[in-house]
Coordinates of N, CA and C in Angstrom, one line a residue:
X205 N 1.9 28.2 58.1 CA 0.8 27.3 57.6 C 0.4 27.7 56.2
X206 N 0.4 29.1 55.9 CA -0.2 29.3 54.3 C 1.3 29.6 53.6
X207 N 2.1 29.3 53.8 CA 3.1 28.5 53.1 C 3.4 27.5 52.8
X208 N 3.1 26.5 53.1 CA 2.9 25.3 53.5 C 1.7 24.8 52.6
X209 N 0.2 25.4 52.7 CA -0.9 25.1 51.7 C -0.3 25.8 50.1
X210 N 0.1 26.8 50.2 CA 0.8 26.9 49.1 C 2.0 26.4 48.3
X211 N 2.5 26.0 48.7 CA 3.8 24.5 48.8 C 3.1 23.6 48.2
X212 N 2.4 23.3 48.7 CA 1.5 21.6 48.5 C 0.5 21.8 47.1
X213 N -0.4 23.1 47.0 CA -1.0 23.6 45.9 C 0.0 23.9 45.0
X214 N 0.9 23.9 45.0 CA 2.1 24.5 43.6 C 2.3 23.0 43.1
X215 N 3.2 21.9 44.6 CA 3.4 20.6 43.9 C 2.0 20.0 42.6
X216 N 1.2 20.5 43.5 CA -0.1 19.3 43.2 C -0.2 20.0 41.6
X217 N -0.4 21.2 41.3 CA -0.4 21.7 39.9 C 0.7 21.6 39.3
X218 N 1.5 21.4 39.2 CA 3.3 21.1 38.8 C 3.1 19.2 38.3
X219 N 2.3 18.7 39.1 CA 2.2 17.1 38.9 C 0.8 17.0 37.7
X220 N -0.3 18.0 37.9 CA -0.9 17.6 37.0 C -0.9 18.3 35.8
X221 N 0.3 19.0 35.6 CA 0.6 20.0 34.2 C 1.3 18.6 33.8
X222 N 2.6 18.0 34.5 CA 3.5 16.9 34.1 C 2.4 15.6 33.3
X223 N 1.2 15.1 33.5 CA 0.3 14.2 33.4 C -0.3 14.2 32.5
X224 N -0.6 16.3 32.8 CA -1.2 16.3 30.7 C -0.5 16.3 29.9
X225 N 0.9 16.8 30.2 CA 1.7 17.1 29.6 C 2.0 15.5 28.6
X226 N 2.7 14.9 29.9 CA 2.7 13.5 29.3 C 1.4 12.6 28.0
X227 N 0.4 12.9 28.7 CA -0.6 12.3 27.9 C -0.9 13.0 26.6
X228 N -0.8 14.3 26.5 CA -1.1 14.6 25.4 C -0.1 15.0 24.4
X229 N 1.0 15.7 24.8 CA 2.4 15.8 23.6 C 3.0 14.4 23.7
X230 N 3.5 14.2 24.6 CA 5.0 13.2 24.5 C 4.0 11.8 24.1
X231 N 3.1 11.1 24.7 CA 2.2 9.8 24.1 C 1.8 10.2 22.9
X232 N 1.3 11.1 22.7 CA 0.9 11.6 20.9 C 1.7 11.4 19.7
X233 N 2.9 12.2 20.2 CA 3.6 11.8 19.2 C 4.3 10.6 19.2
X234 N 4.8 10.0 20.2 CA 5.0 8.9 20.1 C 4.0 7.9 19.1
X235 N 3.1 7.9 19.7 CA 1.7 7.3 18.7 C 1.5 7.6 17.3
X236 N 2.1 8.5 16.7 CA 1.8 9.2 15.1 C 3.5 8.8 14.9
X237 N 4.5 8.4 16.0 CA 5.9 8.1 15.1 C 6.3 6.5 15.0
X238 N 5.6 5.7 15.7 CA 5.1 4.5 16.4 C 4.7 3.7 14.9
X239 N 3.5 5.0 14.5 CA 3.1 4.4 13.6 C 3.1 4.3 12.3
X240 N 4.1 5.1 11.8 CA 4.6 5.7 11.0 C 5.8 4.5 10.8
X241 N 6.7 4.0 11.7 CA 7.6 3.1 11.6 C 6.7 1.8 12.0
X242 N 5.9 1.5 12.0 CA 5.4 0.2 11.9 C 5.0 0.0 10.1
X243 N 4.5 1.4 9.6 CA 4.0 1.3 8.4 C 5.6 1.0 7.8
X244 N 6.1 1.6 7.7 CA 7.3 1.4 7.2 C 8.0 0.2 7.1
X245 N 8.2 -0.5 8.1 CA 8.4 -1.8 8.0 C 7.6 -2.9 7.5
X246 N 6.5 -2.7 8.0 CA 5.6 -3.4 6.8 C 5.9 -3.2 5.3
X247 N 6.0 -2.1 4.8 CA 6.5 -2.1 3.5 C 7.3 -2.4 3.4
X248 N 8.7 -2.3 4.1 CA 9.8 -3.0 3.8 C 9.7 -4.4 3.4
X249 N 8.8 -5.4 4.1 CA 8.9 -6.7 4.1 C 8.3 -7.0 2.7
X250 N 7.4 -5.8 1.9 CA 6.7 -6.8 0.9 C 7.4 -6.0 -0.6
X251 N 8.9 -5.9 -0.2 CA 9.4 -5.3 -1.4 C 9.7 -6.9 -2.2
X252 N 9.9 -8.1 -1.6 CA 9.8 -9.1 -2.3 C 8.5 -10.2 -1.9
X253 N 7.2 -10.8 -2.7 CA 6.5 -11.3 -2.1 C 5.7 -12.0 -3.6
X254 N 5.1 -12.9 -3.1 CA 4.5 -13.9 -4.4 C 3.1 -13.5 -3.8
X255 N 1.8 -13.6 -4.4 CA 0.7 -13.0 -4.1 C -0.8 -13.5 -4.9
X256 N -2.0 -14.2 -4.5 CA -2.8 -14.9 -5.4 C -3.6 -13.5 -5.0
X257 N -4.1 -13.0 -6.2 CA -4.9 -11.6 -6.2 C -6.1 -11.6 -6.5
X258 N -7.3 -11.3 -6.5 CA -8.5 -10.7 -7.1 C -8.6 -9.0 -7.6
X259 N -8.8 -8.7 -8.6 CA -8.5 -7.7 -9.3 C -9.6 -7.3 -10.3
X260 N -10.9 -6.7 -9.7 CA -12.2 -5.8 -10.1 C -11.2 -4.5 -10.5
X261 N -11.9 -4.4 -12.0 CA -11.4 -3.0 -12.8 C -13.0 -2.6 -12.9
X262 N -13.6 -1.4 -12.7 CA -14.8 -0.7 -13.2 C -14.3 0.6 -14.4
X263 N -15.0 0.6 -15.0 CA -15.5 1.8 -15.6 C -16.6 1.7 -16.2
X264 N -16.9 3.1 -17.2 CA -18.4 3.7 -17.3 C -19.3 2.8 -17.6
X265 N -19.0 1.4 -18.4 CA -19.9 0.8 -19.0 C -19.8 -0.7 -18.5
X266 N -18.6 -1.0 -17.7 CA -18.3 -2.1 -17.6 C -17.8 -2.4 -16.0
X267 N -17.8 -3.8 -15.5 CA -16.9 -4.4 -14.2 C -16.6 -5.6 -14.7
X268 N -15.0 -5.8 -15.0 CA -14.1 -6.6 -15.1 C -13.7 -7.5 -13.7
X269 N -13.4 -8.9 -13.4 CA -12.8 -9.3 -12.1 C -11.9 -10.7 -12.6
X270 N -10.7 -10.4 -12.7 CA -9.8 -11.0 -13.0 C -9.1 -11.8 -11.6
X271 N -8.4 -13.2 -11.6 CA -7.7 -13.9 -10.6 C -6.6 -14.2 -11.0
X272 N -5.6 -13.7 -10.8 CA -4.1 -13.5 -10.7 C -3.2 -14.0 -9.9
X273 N -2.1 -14.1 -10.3 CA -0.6 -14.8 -9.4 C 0.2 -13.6 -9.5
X274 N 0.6 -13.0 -8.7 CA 2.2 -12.2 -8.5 C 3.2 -12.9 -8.3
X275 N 4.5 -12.6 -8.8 CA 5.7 -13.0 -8.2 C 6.6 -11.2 -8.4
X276 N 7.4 -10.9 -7.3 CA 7.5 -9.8 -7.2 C 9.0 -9.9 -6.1
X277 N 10.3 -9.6 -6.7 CA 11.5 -9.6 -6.2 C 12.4 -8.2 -6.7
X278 N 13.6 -8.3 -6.1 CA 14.4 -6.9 -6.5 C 14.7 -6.9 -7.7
X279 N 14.8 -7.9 -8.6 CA 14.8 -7.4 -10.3 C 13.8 -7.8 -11.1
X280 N 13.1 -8.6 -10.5 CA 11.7 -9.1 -11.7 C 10.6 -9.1 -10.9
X281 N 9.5 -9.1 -12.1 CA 8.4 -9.0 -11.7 C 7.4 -9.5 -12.4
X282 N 6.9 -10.5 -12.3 CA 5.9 -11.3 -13.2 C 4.1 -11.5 -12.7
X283 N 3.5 -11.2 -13.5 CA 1.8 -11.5 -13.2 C 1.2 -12.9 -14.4
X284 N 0.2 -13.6 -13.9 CA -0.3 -14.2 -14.5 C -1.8 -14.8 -14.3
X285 N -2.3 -14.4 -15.1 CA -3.9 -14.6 -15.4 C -4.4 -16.2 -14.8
X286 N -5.5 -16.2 -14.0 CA -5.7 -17.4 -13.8 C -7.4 -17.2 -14.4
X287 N -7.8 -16.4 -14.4 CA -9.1 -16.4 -14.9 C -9.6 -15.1 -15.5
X288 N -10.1 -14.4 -15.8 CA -11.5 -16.0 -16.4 C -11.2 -16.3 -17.9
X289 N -11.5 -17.5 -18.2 CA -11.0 -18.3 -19.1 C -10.8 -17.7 -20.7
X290 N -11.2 -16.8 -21.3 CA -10.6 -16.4 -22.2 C -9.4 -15.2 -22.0
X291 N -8.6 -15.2 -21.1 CA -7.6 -14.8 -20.4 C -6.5 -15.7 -19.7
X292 N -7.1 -16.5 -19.9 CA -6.5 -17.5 -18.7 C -5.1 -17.8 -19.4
X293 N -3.9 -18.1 -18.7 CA -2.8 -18.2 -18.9 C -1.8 -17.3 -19.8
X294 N -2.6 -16.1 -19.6 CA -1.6 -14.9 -20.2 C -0.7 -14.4 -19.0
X295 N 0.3 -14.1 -19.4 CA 2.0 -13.9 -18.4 C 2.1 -12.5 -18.9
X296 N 2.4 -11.8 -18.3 CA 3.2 -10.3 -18.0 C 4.4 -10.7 -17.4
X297 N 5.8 -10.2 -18.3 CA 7.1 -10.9 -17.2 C 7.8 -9.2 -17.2
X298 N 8.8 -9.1 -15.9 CA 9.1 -7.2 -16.2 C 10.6 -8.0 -15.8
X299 N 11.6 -8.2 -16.6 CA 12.9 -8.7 -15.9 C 14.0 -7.5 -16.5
X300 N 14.7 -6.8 -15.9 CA 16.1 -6.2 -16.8 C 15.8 -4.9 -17.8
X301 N 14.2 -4.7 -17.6 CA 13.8 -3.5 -18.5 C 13.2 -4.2 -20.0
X302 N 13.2 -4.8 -19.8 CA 12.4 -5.7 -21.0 C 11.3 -6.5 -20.8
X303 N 9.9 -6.6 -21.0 CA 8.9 -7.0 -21.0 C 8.3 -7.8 -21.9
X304 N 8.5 -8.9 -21.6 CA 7.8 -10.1 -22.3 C 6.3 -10.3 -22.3
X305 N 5.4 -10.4 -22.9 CA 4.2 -11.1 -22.9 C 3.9 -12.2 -23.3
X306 N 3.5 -13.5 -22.9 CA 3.1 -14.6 -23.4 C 2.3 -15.3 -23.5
X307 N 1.3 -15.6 -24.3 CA 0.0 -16.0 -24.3 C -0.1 -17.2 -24.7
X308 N -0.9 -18.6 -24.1 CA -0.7 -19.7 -24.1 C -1.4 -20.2 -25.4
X309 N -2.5 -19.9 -25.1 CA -3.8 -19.8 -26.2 C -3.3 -19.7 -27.4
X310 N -2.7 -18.4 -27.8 CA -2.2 -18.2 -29.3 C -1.5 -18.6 -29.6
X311 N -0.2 -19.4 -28.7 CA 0.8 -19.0 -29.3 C 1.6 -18.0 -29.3
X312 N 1.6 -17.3 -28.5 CA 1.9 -15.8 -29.1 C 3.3 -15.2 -27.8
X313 N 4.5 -14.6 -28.2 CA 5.4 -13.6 -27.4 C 5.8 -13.2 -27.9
X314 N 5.8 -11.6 -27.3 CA 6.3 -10.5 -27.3 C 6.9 -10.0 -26.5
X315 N 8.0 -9.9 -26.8 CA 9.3 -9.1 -26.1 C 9.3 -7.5 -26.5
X316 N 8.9 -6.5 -25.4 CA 9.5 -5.2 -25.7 C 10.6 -5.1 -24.8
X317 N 12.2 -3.9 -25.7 CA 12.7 -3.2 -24.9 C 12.7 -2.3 -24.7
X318 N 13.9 -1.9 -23.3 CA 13.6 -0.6 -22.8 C 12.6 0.4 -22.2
X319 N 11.9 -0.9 -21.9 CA 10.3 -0.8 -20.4 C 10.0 -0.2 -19.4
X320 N 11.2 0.3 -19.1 CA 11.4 0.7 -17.7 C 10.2 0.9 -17.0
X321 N 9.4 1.8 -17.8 CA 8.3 2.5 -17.5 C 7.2 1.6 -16.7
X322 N 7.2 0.4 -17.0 CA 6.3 -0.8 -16.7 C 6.3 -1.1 -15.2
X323 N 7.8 -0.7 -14.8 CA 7.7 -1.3 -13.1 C 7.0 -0.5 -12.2
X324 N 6.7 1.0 -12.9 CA 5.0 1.5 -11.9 C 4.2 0.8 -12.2
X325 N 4.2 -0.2 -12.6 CA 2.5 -0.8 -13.1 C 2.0 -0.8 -11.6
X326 N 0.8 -0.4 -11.6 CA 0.0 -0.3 -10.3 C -0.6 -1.3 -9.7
X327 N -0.6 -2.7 -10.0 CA -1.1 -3.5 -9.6 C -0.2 -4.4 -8.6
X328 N 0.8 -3.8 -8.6 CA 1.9 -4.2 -7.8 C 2.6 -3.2 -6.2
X329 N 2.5 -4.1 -5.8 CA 2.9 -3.1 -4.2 C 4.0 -2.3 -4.3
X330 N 5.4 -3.2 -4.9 CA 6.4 -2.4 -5.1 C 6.0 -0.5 -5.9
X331 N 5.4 -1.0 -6.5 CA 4.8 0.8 -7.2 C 4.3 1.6 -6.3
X332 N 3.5 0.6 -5.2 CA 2.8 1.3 -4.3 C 4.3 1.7 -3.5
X333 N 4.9 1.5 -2.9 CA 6.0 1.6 -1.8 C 7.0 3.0 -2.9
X334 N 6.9 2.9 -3.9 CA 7.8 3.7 -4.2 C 7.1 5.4 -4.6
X335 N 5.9 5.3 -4.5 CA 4.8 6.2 -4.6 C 4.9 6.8 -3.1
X336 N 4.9 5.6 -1.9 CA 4.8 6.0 -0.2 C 5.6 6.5 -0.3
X337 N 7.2 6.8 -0.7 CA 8.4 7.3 -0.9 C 8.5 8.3 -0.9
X338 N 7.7 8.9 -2.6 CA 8.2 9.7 -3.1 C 6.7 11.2 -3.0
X339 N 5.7 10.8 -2.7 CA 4.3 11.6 -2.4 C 4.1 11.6 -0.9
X340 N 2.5 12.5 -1.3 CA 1.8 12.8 0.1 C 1.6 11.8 0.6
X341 N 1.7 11.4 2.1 CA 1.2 10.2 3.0 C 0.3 10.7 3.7
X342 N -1.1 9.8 3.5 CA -2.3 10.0 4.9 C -2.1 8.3 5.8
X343 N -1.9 8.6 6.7 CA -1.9 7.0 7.3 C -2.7 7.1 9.1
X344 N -4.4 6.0 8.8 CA -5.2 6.3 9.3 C -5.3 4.6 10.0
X345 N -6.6 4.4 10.9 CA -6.4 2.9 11.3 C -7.7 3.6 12.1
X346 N -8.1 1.9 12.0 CA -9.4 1.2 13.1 C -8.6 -0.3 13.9
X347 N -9.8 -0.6 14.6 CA -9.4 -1.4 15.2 C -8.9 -3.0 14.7
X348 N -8.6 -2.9 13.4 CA -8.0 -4.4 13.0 C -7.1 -4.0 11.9
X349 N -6.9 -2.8 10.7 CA -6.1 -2.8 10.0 C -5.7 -1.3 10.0
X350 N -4.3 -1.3 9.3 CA -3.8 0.5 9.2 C -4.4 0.9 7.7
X351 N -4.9 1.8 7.2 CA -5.2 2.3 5.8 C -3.6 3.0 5.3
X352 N -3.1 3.0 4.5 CA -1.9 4.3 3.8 C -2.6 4.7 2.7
X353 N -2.7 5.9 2.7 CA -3.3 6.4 1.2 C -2.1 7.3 0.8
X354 N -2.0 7.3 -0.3 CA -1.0 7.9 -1.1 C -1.5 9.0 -1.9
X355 N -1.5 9.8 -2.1 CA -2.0 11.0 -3.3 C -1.3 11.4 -4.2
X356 N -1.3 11.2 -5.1 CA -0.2 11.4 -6.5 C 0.0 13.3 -7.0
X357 N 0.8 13.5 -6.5 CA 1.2 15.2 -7.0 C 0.5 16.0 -8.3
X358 N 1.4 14.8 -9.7 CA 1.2 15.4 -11.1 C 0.3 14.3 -11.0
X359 N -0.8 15.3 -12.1 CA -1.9 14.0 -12.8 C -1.6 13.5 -13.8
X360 N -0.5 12.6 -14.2 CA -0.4 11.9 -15.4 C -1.3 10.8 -15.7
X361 N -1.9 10.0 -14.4 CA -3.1 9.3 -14.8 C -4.2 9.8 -14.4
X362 N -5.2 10.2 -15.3 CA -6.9 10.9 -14.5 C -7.3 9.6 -14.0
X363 N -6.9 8.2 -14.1 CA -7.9 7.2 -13.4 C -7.3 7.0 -12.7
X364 N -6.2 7.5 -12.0 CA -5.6 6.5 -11.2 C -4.6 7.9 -10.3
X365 N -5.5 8.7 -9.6 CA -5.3 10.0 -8.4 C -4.5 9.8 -7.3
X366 N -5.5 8.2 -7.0 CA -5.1 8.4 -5.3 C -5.0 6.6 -5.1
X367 N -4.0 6.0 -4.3 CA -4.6 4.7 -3.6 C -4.2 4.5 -2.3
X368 N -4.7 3.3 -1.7 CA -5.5 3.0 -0.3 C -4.5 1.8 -0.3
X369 N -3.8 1.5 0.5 CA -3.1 0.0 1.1 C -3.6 -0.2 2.3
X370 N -4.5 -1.5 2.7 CA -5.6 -2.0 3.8 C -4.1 -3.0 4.4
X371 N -4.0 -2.5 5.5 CA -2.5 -3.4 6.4 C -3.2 -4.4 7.1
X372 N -3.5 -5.8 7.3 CA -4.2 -6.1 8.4 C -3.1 -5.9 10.1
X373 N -2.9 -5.3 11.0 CA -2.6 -5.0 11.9 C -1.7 -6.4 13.0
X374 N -2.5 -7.6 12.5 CA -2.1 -8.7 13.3 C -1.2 -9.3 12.4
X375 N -1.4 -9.9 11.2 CA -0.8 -10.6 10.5 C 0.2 -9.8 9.7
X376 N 0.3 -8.5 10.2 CA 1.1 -7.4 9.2 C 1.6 -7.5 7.8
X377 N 0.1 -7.9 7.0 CA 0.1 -8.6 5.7 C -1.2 -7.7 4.8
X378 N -1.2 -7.0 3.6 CA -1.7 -6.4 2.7 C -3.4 -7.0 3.0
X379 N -4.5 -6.7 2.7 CA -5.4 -7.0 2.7 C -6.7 -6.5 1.6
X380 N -5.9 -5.5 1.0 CA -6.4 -5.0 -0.4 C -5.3 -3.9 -0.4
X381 N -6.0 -3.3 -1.6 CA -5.4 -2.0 -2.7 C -6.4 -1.4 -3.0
X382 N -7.1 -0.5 -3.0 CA -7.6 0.8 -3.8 C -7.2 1.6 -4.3
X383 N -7.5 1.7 -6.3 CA -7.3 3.0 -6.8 C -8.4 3.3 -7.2
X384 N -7.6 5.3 -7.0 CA -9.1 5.9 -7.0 C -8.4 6.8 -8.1
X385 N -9.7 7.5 -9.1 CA -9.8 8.5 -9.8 C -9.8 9.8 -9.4
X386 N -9.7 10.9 -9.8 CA -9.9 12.4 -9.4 C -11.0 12.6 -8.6
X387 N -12.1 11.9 -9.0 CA -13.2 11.8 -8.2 C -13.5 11.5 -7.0
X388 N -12.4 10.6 -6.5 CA -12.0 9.6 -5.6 C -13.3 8.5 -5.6
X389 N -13.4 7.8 -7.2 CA -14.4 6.5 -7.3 C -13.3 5.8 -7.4
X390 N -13.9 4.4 -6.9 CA -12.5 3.3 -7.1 C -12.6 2.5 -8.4
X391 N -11.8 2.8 -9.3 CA -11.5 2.2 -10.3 C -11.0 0.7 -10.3
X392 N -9.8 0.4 -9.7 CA -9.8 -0.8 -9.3 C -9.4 -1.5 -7.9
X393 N -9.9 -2.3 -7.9 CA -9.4 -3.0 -6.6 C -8.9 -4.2 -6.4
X394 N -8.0 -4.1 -5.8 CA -7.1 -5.5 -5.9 C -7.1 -6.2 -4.3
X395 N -7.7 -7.4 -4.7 CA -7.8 -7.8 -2.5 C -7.0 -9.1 -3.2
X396 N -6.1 -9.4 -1.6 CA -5.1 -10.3 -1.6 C -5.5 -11.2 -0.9
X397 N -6.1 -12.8 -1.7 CA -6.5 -13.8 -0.8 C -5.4 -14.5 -0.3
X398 N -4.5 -14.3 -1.0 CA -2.9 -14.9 -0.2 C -1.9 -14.4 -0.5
X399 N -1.0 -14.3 0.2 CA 0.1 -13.7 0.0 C 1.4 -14.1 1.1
X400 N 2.3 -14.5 0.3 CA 3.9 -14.8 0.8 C 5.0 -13.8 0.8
X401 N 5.3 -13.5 2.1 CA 6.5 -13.0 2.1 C 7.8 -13.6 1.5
X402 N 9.3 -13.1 0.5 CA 9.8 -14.2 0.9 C 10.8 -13.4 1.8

């Protein structure tokens, strides 16, 4: 008989070691690798994407809020100003390593070569994806979107330390951008009122 209560008290702790076990290693990490390749794939999809932006720049004296178009593919990359009107219809083009500017108003283009440097421009996701790459990844979430924050190693830019990519979770589509300074204030922000996959 007290072999038997002992038998049955071994199973029964043997099943609920297996339950924590289960719930807290093996679901856990699944959950932190889960979501780790969901972020991932989301970025995959918006290595090409056309995008109408809002784009608040602050600093010490000033708040700038510019309305923008992206177009954004494996060799080019173009922005263009939609507002506010003494801006309006200025083009940023990034094709081949050469960078065009063209301003409607003046008259005015300029072609630089050998740009390379330009395809970090930050206002672009691709920069953001190749930053998730190549830096520290924090990747956090609530109940409707994933956050990725990136933290940049070397300080080559003091305004521009750390940024924030807002995933919305349903439509697995960008929802803003935050860059932050050393301070971690947001310098700019970029929210995406539309945006196309292609």
């Amino acid at each position: 008989m007290n072999k038997k209560i002992v038998f049955i008290f071994g199973i029964i702790c043997i099943i609920i070691f297996l339950i924590f076990y289960y719930i807290f290693c093996i679901t856990g990490n699944n959950i932190i690798r889960n979501q780790n390749e969901f972020v991932e794939d989301m970025l995959k999809d918006l290595e090409e994407y056309e995008a109408n932006i809002e784009v608040t720049i602050r600093s010490n004296k000033n708040e700038n809020t510019y309305s923008m178009y992206q177009i954004v593919d494996e060799e080019y990359s173009k922005l263009l100003v939609n507002s506010p009107e003494n801006v309006r219809g200025l083009e940023i083009e990034l094709k081949d390593g050469k960078l065009k500017m063209i301003n409607e108003k003046t008259n005015m283009e300029k072609i630089y070569e050998n740009y390379e440097t330009i395809i970090n421009n930050d206002l672009f996701i691709n920069s953001f994806i190749d930053e998730y790459k190549k830096y520290e990844v924090e990747i956090s979430e609530n109940e409707v979107e994933i956050i990725v924050k990136v933290e940049r190693e070397e300080n080559k830019n003091i305004y521009i330390k750390s940024k924030e990519l807002y995933l919305d979770k349903k439509t697995r589509l960008p929802k803003k951008l935050l860059l932050k300074d050393n301070s971690q204030n947001i310098n700019t922000s970029i929210i995406y009122t539309d945006i196309k996959i292609k």
